[in-house]
Coordinates of C-alpha atoms and ligand atoms in Angstrom, one line a residue:
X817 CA -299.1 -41.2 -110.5
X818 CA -295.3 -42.4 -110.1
X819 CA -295.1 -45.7 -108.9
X820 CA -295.4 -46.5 -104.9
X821 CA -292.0 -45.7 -102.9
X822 CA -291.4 -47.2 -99.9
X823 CA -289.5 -45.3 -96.5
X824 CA -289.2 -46.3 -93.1
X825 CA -290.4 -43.9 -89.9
X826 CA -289.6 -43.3 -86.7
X827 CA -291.9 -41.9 -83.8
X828 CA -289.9 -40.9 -80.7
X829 CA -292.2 -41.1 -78.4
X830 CA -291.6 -40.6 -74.1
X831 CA -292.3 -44.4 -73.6
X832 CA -292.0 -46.2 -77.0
X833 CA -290.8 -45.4 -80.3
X834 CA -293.1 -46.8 -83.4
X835 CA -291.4 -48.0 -86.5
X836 CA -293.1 -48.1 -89.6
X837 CA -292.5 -49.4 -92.9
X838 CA -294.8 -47.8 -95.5
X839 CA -295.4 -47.1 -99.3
X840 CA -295.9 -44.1 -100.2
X841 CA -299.5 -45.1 -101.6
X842 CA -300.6 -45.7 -97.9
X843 CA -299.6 -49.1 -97.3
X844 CA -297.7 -50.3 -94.0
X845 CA -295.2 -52.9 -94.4
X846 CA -294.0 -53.7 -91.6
X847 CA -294.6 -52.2 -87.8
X848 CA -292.5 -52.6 -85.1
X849 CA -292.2 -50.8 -81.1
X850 CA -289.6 -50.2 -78.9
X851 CA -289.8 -49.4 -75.9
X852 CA -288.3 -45.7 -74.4
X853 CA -289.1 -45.8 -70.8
X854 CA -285.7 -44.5 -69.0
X855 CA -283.3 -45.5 -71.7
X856 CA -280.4 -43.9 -72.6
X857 CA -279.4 -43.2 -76.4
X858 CA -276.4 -45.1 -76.5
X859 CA -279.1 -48.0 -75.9
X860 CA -281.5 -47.1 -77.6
X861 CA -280.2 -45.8 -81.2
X862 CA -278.1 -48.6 -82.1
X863 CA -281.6 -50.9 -81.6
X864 CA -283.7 -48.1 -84.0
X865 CA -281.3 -49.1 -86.8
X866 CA -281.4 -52.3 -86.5
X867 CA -284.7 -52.8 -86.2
X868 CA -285.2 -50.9 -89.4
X869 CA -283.0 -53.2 -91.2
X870 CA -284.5 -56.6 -89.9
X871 CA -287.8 -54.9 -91.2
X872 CA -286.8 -54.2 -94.7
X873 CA -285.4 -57.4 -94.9
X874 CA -288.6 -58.9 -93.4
X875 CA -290.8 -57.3 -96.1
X876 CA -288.3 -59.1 -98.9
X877 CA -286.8 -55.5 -99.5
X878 CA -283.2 -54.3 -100.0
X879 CA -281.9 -51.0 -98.4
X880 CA -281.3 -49.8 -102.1
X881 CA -285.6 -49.9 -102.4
X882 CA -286.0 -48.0 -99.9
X883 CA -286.0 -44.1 -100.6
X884 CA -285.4 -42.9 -97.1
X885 CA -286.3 -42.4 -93.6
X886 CA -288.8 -39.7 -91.4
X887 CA -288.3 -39.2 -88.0
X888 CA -291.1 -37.7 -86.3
X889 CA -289.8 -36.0 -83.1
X890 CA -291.0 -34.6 -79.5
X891 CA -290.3 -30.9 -78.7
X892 CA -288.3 -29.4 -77.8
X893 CA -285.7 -30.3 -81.0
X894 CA -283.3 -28.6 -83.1
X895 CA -285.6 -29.6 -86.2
X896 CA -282.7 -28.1 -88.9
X897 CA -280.0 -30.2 -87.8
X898 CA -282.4 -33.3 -86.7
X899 CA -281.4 -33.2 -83.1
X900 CA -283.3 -33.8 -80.2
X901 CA -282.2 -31.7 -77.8
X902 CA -284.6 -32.0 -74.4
X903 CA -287.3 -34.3 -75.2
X904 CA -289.6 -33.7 -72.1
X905 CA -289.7 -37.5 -70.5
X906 CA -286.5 -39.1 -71.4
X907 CA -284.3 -37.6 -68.8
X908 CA -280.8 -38.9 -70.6
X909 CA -281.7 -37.8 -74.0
X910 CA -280.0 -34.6 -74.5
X911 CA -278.8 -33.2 -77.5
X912 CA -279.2 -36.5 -79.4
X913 CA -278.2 -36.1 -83.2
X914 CA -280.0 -38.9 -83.9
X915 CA -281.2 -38.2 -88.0
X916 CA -276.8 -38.3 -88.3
X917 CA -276.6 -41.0 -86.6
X918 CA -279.4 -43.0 -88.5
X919 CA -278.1 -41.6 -91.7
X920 CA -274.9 -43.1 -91.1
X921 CA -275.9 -46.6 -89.7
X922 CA -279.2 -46.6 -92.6
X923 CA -276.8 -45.1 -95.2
X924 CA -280.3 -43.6 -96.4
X925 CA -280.9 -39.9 -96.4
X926 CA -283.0 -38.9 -93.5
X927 CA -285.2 -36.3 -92.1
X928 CA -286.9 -34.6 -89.2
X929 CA -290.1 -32.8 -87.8
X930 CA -292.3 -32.1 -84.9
X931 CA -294.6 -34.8 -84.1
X932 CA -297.5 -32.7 -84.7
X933 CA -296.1 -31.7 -88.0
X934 CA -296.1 -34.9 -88.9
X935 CA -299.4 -35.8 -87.5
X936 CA -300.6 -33.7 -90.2
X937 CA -298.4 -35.3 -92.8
X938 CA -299.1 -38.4 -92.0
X939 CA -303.4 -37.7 -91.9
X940 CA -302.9 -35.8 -95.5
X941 CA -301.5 -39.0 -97.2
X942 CA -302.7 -41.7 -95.2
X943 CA -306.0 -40.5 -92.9
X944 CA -308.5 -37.6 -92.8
X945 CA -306.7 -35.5 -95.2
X946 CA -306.3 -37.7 -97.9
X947 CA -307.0 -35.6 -101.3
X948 CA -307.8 -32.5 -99.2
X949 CA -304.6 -29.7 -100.4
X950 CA -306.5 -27.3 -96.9
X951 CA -306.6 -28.6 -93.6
X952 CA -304.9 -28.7 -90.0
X953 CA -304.1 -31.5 -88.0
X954 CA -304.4 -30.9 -84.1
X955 CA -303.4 -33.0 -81.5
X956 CA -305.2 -33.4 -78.3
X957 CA -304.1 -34.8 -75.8
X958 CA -302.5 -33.8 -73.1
X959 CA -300.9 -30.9 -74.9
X960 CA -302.5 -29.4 -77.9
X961 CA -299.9 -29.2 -81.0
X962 CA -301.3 -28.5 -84.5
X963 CA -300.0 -29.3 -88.1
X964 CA -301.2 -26.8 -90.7
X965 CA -301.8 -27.2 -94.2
X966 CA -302.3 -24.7 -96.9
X967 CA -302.3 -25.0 -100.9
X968 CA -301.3 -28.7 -100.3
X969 CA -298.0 -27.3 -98.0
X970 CA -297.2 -27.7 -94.8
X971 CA -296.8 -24.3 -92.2
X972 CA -292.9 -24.2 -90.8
X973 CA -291.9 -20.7 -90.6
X974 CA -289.1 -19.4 -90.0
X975 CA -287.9 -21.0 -87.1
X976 CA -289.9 -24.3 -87.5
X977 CA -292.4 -23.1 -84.9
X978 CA -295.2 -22.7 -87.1
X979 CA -298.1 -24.4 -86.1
X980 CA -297.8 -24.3 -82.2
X981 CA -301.6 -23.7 -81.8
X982 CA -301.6 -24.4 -78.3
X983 CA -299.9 -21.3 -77.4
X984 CA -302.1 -18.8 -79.1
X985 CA -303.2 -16.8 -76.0
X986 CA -306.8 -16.8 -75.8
X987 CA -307.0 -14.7 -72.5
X988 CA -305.0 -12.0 -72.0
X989 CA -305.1 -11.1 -68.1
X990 CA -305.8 -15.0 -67.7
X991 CA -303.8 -16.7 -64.3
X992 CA -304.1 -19.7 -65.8
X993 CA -300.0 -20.5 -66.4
X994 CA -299.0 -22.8 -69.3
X995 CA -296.1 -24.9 -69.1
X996 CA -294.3 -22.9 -72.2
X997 CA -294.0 -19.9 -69.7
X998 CA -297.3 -18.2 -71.1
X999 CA -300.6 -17.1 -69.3
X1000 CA -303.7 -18.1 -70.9
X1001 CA -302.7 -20.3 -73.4
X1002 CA -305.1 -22.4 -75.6
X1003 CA -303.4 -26.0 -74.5
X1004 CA -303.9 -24.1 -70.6
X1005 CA -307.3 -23.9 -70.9
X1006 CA -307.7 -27.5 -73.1
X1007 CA -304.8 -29.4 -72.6
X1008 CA -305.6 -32.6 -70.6
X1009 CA -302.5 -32.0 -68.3
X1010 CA -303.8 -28.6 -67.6
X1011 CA -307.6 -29.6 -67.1
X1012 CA -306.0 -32.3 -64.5
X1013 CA -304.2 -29.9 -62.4
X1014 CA -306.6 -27.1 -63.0
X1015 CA -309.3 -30.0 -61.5
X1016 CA -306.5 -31.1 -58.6
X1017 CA -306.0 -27.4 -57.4
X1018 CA -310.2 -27.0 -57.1
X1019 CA -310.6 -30.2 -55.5
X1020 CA -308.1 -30.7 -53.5
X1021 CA -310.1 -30.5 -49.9
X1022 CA -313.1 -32.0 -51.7
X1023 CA -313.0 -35.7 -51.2
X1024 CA -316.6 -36.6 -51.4
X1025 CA -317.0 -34.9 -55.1
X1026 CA -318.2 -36.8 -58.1
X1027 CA -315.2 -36.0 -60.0
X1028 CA -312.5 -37.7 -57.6
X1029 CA -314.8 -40.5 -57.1
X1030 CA -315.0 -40.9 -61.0
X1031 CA -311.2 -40.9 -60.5
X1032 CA -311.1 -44.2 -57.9
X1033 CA -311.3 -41.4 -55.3
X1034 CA -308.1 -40.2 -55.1
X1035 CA -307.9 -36.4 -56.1
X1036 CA -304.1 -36.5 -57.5
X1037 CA -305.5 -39.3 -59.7
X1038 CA -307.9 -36.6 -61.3
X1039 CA -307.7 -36.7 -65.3
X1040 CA -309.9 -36.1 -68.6
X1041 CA -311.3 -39.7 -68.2
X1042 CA -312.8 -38.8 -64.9
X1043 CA -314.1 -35.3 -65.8
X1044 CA -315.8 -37.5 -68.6
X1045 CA -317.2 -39.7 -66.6
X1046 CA -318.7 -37.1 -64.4
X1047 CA -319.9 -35.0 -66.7
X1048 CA -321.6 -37.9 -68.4
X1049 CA -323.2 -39.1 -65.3
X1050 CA -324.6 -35.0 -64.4
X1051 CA -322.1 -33.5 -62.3
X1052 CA -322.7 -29.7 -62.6
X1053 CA -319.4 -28.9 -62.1
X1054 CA -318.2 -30.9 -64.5
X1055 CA -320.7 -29.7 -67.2
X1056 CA -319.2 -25.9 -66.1
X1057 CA -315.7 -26.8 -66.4
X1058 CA -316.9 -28.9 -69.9
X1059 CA -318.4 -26.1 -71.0
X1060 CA -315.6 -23.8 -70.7
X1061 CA -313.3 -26.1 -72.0
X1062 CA -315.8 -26.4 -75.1
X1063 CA -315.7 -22.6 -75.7
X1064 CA -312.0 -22.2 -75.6
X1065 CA -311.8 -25.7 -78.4
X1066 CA -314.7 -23.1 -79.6
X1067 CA -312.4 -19.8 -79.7
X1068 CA -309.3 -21.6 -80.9
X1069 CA -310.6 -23.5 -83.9
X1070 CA -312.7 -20.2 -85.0
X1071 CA -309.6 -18.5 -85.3
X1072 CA -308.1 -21.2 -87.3
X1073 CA -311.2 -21.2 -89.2
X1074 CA -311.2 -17.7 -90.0
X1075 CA -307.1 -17.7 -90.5
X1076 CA -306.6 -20.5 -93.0
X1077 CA -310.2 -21.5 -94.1
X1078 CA -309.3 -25.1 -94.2
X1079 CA -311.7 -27.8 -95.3
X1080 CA -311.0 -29.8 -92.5
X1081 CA -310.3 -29.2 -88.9
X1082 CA -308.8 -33.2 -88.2
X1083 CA -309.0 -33.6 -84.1
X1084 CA -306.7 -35.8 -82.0
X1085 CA -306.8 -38.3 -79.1
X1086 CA -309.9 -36.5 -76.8
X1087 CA -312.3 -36.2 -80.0
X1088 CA -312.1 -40.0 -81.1
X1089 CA -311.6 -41.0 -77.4
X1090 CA -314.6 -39.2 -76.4
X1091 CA -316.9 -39.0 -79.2
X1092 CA -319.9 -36.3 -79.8
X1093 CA -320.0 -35.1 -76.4
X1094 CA -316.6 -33.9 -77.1
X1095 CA -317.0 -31.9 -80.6
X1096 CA -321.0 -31.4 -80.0
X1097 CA -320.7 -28.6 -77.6
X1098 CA -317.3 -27.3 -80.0
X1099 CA -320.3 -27.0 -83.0
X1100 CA -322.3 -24.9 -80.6
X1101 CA -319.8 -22.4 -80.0
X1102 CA -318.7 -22.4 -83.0
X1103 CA -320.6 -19.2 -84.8
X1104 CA -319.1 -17.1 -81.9
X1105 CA -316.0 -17.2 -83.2
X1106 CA -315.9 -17.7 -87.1
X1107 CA -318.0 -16.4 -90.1
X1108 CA -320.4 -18.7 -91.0
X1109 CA -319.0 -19.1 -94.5
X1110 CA -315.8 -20.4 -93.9
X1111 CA -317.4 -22.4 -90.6
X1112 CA -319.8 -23.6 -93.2
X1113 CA -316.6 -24.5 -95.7
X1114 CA -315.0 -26.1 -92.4
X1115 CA -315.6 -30.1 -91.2
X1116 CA -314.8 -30.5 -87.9
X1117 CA -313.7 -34.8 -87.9
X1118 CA -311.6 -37.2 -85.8
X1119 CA -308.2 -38.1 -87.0
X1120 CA -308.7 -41.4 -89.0
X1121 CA -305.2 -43.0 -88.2
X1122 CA -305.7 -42.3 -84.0
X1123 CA -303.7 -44.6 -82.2
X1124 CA -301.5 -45.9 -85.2
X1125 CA -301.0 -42.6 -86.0
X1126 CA -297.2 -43.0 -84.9
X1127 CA -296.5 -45.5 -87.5
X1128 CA -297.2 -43.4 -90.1
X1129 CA -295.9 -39.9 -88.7
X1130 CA -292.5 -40.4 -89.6
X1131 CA -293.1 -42.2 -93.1
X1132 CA -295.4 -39.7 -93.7
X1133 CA -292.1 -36.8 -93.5
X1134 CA -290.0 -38.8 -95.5
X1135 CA -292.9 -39.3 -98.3
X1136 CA -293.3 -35.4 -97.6
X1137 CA -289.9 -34.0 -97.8
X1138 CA -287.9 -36.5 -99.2
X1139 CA -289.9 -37.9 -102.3
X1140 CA -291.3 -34.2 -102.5
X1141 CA -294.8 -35.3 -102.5
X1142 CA -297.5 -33.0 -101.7
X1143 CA -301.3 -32.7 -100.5
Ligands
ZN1932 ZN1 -298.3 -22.2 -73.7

């Protein structure tokens, strides 16, 4: 075992960035957040540098111990030349070269990934994945991204698009439009932003139903947390659209299953948030799609780092492709 390295990591997210400080042995150093709402780059990138200096020299470091930096970065992004070219909720941010730019102020070496890449990354040396060389990482939120792990390396492709799990088409005549452009996508059938608006559109001249009062009773206001609610408290419904949000979690993971026959299928936001009633109903649907040896080979758990799962996201692609460590 070489002895514990130590890199910084950035996670860009739409209203904050997380900055970590962490050994490669697991260890944060140092944590700090910045906030992203509205901000323009010229603002904002000359405050991620800093702060990653004051936090070196905060853990009694030097920038000669520390081995690099990860920047862990929304789509869409030219990933090659660490770029972030329209990240979805920061309006101003176009075409950012930000890995350059921190390489320059850091005069560390630097690199970049997809935040659900590094999801993964950061589970296999930090959460869920720890010792595991076979697993996949999925996000769920309010899209569905997915970081895939095989033989203890990391799925890019050719193009850095490997991975996307939320756009495998799981309906082929389906009406149900995704935001990538797609009908029938995966995240368009689970994707909290899609279950809202699917939910808005049905209820939207239904004022006096359980699920828009479980969301304070107006129906724009409709999200995953009010679904719960009123599928907890009975709502037929909401155990119908539950249901068929269960079998397409169902359909998608079987065909992960079946693809890669990981160890571990490590679930997102929506699986810790929500709890059994969430992956219960997945188990059940389960032998539909998959053979039941590699389902039985397969352990469907919650991502262990869940809401400090930015801190490490970027460390965890420096310790990745900069100290060359793998799963
Ligand atoms: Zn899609």
């Amino acid at each position: 075992m070489a002895d514990s390295e130590i890199v910084v990591g950035y996670d860009i997210g739409g209203t904050k960035i997380g900055i970590g400080l962490a050994s490669s042995d697991g260890k944060i150093l140092g944590r700090r957040r910045i906030k992203n709402k509205d901000t323009h780059p010229e603002d904002v990138l000359p405050q991620l540098a800093q702060c990653g200096l004051d936090m070196v020299k905060e853990a009694s470091l030097k920038r000669k111990d520390i081995k690099g930096f990860g920047i862990s970065a929304p789509g869409p992004s030219d990933i090659a030349n660490g770029v972030l070219t329209a990240p979805p909720n920061n309006q101003y941010w176009r075409n950012v070269p930000i890995q350059k730019y921190l390489e320059e102020k850091l005069q560390l070496p630097g690199c970049f990934e997809n935040d659900a890449n590094c999801g993964a990354l950061a589970e296999g040396f930090f959460g869920a994945g720890r010792g595991i060389s076979d697993f996949i990482y999925m996000t769920m939120s309010t899209g569905i991204g997915g970081g895939i792990v095989t033989g203890g390396t990391l799925v890019r492709g050719v193009g850095f698009y490997g991975g996307e799990i939320g756009h495998t088409v799981l309906e082929a005549n389906s009406t149900r439009k995704c935001g990538c452009g797609l009908y029938g996508c995966y995240e368009s059938f689970c994707g909290g932003r899609s279950i809202a608006l699917f939910l808005q559109e049905k209820l939207k001249d239904r004022p006096d139903h359980k699920i828009v009062e479980c969301a304070g009773g107006k129906v724009e206001d409709i999200d995953m947390l009010a679904l719960e609610k009123a599928y907890r408290a009975g709502d037929a419904f909401a155990a119908e659209v539950w249901d068929e949000m269960s079998m397409r979690n169902a359909q998608a993971m079987g065909i992960l299953i079946n693809t890669f026959n990981p160890k571990r299928l490590i679930l997102g936001t929506l699986a810790w948030a929500i709890g059994d009633i969430y992956t219960d109903p997945i188990r059940k649907y389960l032998p539909r799609f998959c053979w039941t040896e590699t389902r039985e080979q397969c352990e469907l758990t919650a991502s262990e780092l869940r809401r400090d799962i930015g801190y490490y996201a970027g460390a965890a692609a420096a310790i990745y492709f900069l100290l060359g460590r793998r799963m």
